[in-house]
Coordinates of C-alpha atoms in Angstrom, one line a residue:
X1 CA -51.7 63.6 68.5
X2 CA -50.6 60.1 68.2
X3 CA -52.5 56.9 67.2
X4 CA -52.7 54.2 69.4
X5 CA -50.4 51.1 68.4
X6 CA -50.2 47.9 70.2
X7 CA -47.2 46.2 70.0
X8 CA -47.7 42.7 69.5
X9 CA -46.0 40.1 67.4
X10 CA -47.4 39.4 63.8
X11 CA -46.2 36.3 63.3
X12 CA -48.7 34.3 64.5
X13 CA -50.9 34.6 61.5
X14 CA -49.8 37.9 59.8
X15 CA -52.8 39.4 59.8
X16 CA -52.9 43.1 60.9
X17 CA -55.0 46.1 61.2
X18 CA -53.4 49.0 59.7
X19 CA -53.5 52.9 60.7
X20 CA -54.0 52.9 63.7
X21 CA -53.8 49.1 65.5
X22 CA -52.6 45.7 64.9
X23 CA -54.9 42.3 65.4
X24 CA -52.7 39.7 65.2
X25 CA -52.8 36.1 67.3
X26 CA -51.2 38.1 70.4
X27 CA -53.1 40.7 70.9
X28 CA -56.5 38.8 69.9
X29 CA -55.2 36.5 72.8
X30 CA -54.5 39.5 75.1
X31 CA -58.0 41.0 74.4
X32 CA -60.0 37.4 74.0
X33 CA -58.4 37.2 78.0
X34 CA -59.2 40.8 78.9
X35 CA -55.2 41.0 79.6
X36 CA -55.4 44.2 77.7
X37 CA -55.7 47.8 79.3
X38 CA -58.6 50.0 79.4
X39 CA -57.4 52.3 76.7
X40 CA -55.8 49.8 74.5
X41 CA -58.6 48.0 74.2
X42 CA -61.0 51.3 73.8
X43 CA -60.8 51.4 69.8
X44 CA -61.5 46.8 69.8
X45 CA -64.4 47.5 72.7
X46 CA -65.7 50.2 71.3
X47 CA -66.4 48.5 67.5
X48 CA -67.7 45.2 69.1
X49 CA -71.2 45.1 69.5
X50 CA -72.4 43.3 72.4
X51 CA -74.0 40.0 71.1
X52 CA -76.7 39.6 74.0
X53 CA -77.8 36.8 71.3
X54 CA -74.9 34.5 71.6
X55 CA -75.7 33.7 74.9
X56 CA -78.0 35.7 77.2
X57 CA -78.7 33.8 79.6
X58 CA -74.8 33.7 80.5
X59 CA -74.6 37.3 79.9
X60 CA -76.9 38.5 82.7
X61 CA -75.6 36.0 85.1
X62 CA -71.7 36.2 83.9
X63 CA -70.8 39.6 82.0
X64 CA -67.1 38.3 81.9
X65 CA -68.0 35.3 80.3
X66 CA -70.4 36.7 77.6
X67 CA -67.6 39.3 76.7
X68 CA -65.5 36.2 76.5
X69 CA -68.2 34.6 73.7
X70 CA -68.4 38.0 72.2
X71 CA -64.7 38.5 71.8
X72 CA -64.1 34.9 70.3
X73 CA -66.9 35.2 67.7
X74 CA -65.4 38.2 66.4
X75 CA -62.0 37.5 65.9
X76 CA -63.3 34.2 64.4
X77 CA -65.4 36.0 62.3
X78 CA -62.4 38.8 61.3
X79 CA -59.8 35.5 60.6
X80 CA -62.9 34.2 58.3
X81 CA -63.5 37.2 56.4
X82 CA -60.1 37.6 55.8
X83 CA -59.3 34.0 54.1
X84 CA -62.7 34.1 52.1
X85 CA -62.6 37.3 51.0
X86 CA -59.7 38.8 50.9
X87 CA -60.2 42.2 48.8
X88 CA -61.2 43.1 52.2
X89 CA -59.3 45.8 54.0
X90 CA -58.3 44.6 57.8
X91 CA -60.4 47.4 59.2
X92 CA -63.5 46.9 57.1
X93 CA -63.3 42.9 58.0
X94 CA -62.9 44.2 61.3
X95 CA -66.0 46.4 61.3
X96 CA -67.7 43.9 59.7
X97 CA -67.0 40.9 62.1
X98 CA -68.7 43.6 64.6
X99 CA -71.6 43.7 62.6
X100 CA -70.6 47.1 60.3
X101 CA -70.7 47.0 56.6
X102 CA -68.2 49.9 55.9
X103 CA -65.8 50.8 53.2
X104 CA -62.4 50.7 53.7
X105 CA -61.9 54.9 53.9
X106 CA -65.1 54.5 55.9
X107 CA -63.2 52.1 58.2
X108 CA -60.0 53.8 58.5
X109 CA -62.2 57.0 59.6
X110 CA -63.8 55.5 62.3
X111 CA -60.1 53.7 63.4
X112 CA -57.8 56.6 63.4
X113 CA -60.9 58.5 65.1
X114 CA -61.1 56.1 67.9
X115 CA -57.3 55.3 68.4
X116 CA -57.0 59.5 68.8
X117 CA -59.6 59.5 71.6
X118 CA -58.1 56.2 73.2
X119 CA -54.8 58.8 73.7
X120 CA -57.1 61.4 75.5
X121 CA -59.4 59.5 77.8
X122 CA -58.6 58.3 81.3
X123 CA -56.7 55.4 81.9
X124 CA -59.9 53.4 83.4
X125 CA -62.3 55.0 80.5
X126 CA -65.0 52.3 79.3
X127 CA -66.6 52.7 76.3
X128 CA -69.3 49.8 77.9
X129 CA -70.9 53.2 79.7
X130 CA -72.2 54.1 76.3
X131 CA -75.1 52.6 74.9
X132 CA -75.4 50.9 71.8
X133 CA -77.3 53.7 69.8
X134 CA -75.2 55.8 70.8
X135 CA -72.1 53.4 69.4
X136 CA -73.9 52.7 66.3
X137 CA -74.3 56.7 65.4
X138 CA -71.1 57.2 66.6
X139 CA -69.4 54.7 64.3
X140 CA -72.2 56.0 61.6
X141 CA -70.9 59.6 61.6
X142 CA -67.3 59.2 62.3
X143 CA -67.3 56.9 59.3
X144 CA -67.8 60.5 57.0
X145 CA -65.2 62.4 58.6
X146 CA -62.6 62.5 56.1
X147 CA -61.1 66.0 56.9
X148 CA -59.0 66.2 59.8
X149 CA -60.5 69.1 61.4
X150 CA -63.9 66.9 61.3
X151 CA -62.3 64.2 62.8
X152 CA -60.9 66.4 65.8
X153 CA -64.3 67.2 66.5
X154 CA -65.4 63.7 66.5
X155 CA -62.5 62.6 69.1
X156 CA -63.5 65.5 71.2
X157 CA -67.5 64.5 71.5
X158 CA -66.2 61.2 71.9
X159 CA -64.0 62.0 75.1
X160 CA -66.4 64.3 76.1
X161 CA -69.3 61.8 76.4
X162 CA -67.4 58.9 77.8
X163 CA -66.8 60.9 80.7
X164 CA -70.3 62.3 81.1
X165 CA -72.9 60.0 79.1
X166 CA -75.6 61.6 77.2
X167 CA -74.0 64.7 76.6
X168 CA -74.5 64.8 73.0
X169 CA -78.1 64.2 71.4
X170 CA -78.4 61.9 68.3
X171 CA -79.1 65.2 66.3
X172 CA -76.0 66.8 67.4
X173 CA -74.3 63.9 66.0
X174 CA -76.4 63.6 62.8
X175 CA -75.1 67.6 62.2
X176 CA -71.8 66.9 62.7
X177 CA -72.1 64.0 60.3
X178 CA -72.9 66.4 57.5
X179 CA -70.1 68.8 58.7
X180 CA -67.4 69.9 56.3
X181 CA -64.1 71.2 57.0
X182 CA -65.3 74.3 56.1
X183 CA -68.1 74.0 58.6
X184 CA -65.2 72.6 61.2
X185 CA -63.2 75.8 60.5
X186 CA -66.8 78.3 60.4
X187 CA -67.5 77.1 63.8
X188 CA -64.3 77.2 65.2
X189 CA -64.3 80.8 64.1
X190 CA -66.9 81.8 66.3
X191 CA -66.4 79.7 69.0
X192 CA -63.0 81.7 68.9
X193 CA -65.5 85.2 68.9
X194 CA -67.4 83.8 71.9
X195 CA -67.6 84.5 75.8
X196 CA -69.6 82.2 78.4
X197 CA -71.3 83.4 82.2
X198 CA -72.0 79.4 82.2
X199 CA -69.8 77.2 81.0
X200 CA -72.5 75.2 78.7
X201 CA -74.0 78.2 77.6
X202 CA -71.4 80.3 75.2
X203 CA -72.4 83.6 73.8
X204 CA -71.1 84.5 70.1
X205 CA -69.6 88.4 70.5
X206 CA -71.0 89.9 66.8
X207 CA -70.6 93.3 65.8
X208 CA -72.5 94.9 63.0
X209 CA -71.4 94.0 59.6
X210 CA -67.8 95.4 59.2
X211 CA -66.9 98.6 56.8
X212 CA -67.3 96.8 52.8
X213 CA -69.5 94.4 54.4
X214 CA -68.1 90.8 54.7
X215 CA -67.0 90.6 57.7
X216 CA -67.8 90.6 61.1
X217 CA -65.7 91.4 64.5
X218 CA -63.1 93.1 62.5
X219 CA -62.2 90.4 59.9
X220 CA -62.6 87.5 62.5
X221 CA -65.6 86.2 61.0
X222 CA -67.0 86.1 57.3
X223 CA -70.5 86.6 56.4
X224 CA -70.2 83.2 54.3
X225 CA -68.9 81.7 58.0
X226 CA -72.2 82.6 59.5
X227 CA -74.4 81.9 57.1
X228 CA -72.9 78.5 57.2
X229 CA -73.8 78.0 60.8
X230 CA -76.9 79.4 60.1
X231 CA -77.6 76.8 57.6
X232 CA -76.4 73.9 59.6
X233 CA -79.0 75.2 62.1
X234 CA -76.2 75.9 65.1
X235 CA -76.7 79.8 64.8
X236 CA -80.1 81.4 65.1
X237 CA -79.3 85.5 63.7
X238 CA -83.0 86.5 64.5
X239 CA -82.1 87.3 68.4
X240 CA -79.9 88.0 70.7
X241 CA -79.4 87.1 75.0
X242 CA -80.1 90.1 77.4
X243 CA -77.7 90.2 80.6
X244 CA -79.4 92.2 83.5
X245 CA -76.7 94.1 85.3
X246 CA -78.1 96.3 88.7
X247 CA -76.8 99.6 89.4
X248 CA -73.8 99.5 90.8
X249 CA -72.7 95.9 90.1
X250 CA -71.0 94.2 87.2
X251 CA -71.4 91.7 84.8
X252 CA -68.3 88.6 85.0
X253 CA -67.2 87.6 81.0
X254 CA -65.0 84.6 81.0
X255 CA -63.5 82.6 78.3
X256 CA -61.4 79.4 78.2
X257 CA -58.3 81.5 79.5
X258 CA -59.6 85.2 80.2
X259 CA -61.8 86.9 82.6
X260 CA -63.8 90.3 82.1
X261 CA -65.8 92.4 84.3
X262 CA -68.0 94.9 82.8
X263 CA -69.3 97.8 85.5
X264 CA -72.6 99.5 85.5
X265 CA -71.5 102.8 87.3
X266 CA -74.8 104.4 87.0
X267 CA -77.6 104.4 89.1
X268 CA -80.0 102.3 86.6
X269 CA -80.5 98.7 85.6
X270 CA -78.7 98.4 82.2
X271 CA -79.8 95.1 80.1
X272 CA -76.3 94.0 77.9
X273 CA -76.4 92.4 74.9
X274 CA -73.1 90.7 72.3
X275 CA -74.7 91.0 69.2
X276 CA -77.9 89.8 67.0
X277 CA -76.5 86.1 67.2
X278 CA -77.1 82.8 69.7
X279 CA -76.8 79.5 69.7
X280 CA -79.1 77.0 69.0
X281 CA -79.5 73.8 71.2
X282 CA -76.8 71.5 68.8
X283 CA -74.8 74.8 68.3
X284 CA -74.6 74.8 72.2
X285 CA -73.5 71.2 72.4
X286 CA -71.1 71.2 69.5
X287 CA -69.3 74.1 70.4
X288 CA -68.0 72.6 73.8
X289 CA -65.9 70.9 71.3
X290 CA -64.5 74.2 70.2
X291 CA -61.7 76.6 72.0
X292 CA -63.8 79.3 73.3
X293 CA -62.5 83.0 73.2
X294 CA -59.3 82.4 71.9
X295 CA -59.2 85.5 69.0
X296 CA -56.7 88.0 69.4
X297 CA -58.9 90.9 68.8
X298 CA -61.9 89.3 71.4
X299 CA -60.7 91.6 74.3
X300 CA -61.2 94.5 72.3
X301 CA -64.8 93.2 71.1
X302 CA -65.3 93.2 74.4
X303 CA -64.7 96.2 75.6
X304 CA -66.4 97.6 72.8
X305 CA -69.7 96.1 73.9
X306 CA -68.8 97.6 77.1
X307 CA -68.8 100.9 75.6
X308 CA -71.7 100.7 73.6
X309 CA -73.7 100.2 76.9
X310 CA -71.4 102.8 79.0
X311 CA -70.1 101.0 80.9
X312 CA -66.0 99.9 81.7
X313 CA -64.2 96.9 80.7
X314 CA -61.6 95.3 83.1
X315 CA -59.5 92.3 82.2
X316 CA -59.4 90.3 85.9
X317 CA -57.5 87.3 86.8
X318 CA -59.0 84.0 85.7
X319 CA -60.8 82.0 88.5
X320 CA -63.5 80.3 86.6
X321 CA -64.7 76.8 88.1

């Protein structure tokens, strides 16, 4: 994905962010006059903290003008830091005109993280739908994702809750703080091994422990991948989901791009299960980040589970909504 980049002249002062976007005299102009679009100014809008303080009296009786204030003090503040201390990377002065005492890899984190989702949202997205708790973990955990396929996950909660607000708890985020790329790529692995009857509620497809005992679903997933998400407290191995499926009826399996119908011929309730393994609350939430269903061998894992409760598997057209 490409990062955002505004093009704006640095010859004003010379003074630019770097990775991901430029502040320079232009485009502090441009965003200090709210000339700026919605998704350029996402990664700026997004950093500032609203500083009720300054002025709140004007603020609940003139939003525009308090932004106004806001705006001003910060690129003041970012010019300052820059001629007074100027070991000071131009992010990390940025973040720290915005109130955020980062370091510079801490700074670039959050930057490239934002500029990413700025390239995936909708072109009226605005970040002021957020609340500032919600910014400050944001910034807090996106500041320790140093692997790209942490920071991925980071731009896809980020998209995610800017169009629906409040769809990621402050422990999800706290979790995915402490993720590794080897946690990225664990639960990627079986979000890949998973199926969904509601869309917010996947369903991990687990066989028993493979032949030499490493590996589950056919070499898809390691043992060491699920005990990582085990240990990260997105996985709970001590249960499994039962599907009711009357006599005579089936049971619809969808993933991101396939859809399954399992049939109970017989003339009994059958109760269906996809292995000892769910989802836990922030496993839930995290793994709408993820691509579900998308292992080559899933449509044979689940026809196998179709087979272990007798009854057939039939790939159907996908019309999930």
């Amino acid at each position: 994905m490409g990062s955002f980049s505004p093009k704006a002249s640095a010859e004003a002062n010379g003074i630019k962010i770097e990775n991901t976007f430029n502040i320079d005299g232009d485009i502090a102009k441009e965003w200090l006059s709210n000339k700026l679009g919605p998704k350029e100014a996402l990664p700026m809008n997004f950093i500032a903290r609203t500083r009720r303080s300054l002025n709140a009296t004007k603020y609940e009786t003139d939003i525009a003008g308090a932004r106004r204030v806001r705006t001003q003090s910060i690129c003041d503040s970012f010019l300052q830091y820059k001629q007074t201390m100027p070991s000071l990377s131009d992010n990390q002065a940025f973040f720290l005109a915005s109130g955020y005492m980062l370091t510079p890899p801490e700074a670039d984190n959050v930057t490239k993280v934002l500029s990413d989702a700025a390239e995936s949202v909708a072109p009226d997205v605005d970040p002021d739908v957020l609340d500032d708790q919600f910014k400050d973990e944001f910034i807090k955990g996106s500041a320790c994702a140093y692997d790209e396929e942490v920071k991925a996950l980071w731009v896809k909660l980020l998209s995610s809750e800017l169009t629906k607000p409040g769809s990621f708890s402050k422990r999800t985020l706290a979790v995915l703080q402490d993720m590794s790329r080897e946690d990225a790529d664990a639960l990627q692995a079986l979000c890949s091994c998973s199926v969904f009857m509601d869309r917010r509620n996947p369903t991990p497809v687990l066989t028993e422990l493979d032949e030499g005992g490493w590996t589950y679903n056919h070499g898809s997933i390691s043992v060491d991948q699920l005990n990582l998400m085990t240990s990260l407290g997105l996985v709970d191995t001590s249960m499994h989901i039962n599907y009711g499926v009357p006599a005579k009826s089936g049971l619809n399996v969808f993933t991101e791009n396939l859809a399954f119908l399992l049939t109970n011929d017989s003339d009994e309730m059958k109760q269906v299960n996809f292995g000892s393994a769910i989802y836990t609350p922030v496993g839930r939430q995290l793994a709408q980040l993820c691509s579900l269903g998308i292992a080559p061998k899933l449509p044979d894992l689940v026809a196998e589970v179709g087979k272990k409760f007798e009854m057939s598997c039939e790939l159907m057209p996908f019309h999930f909504s």
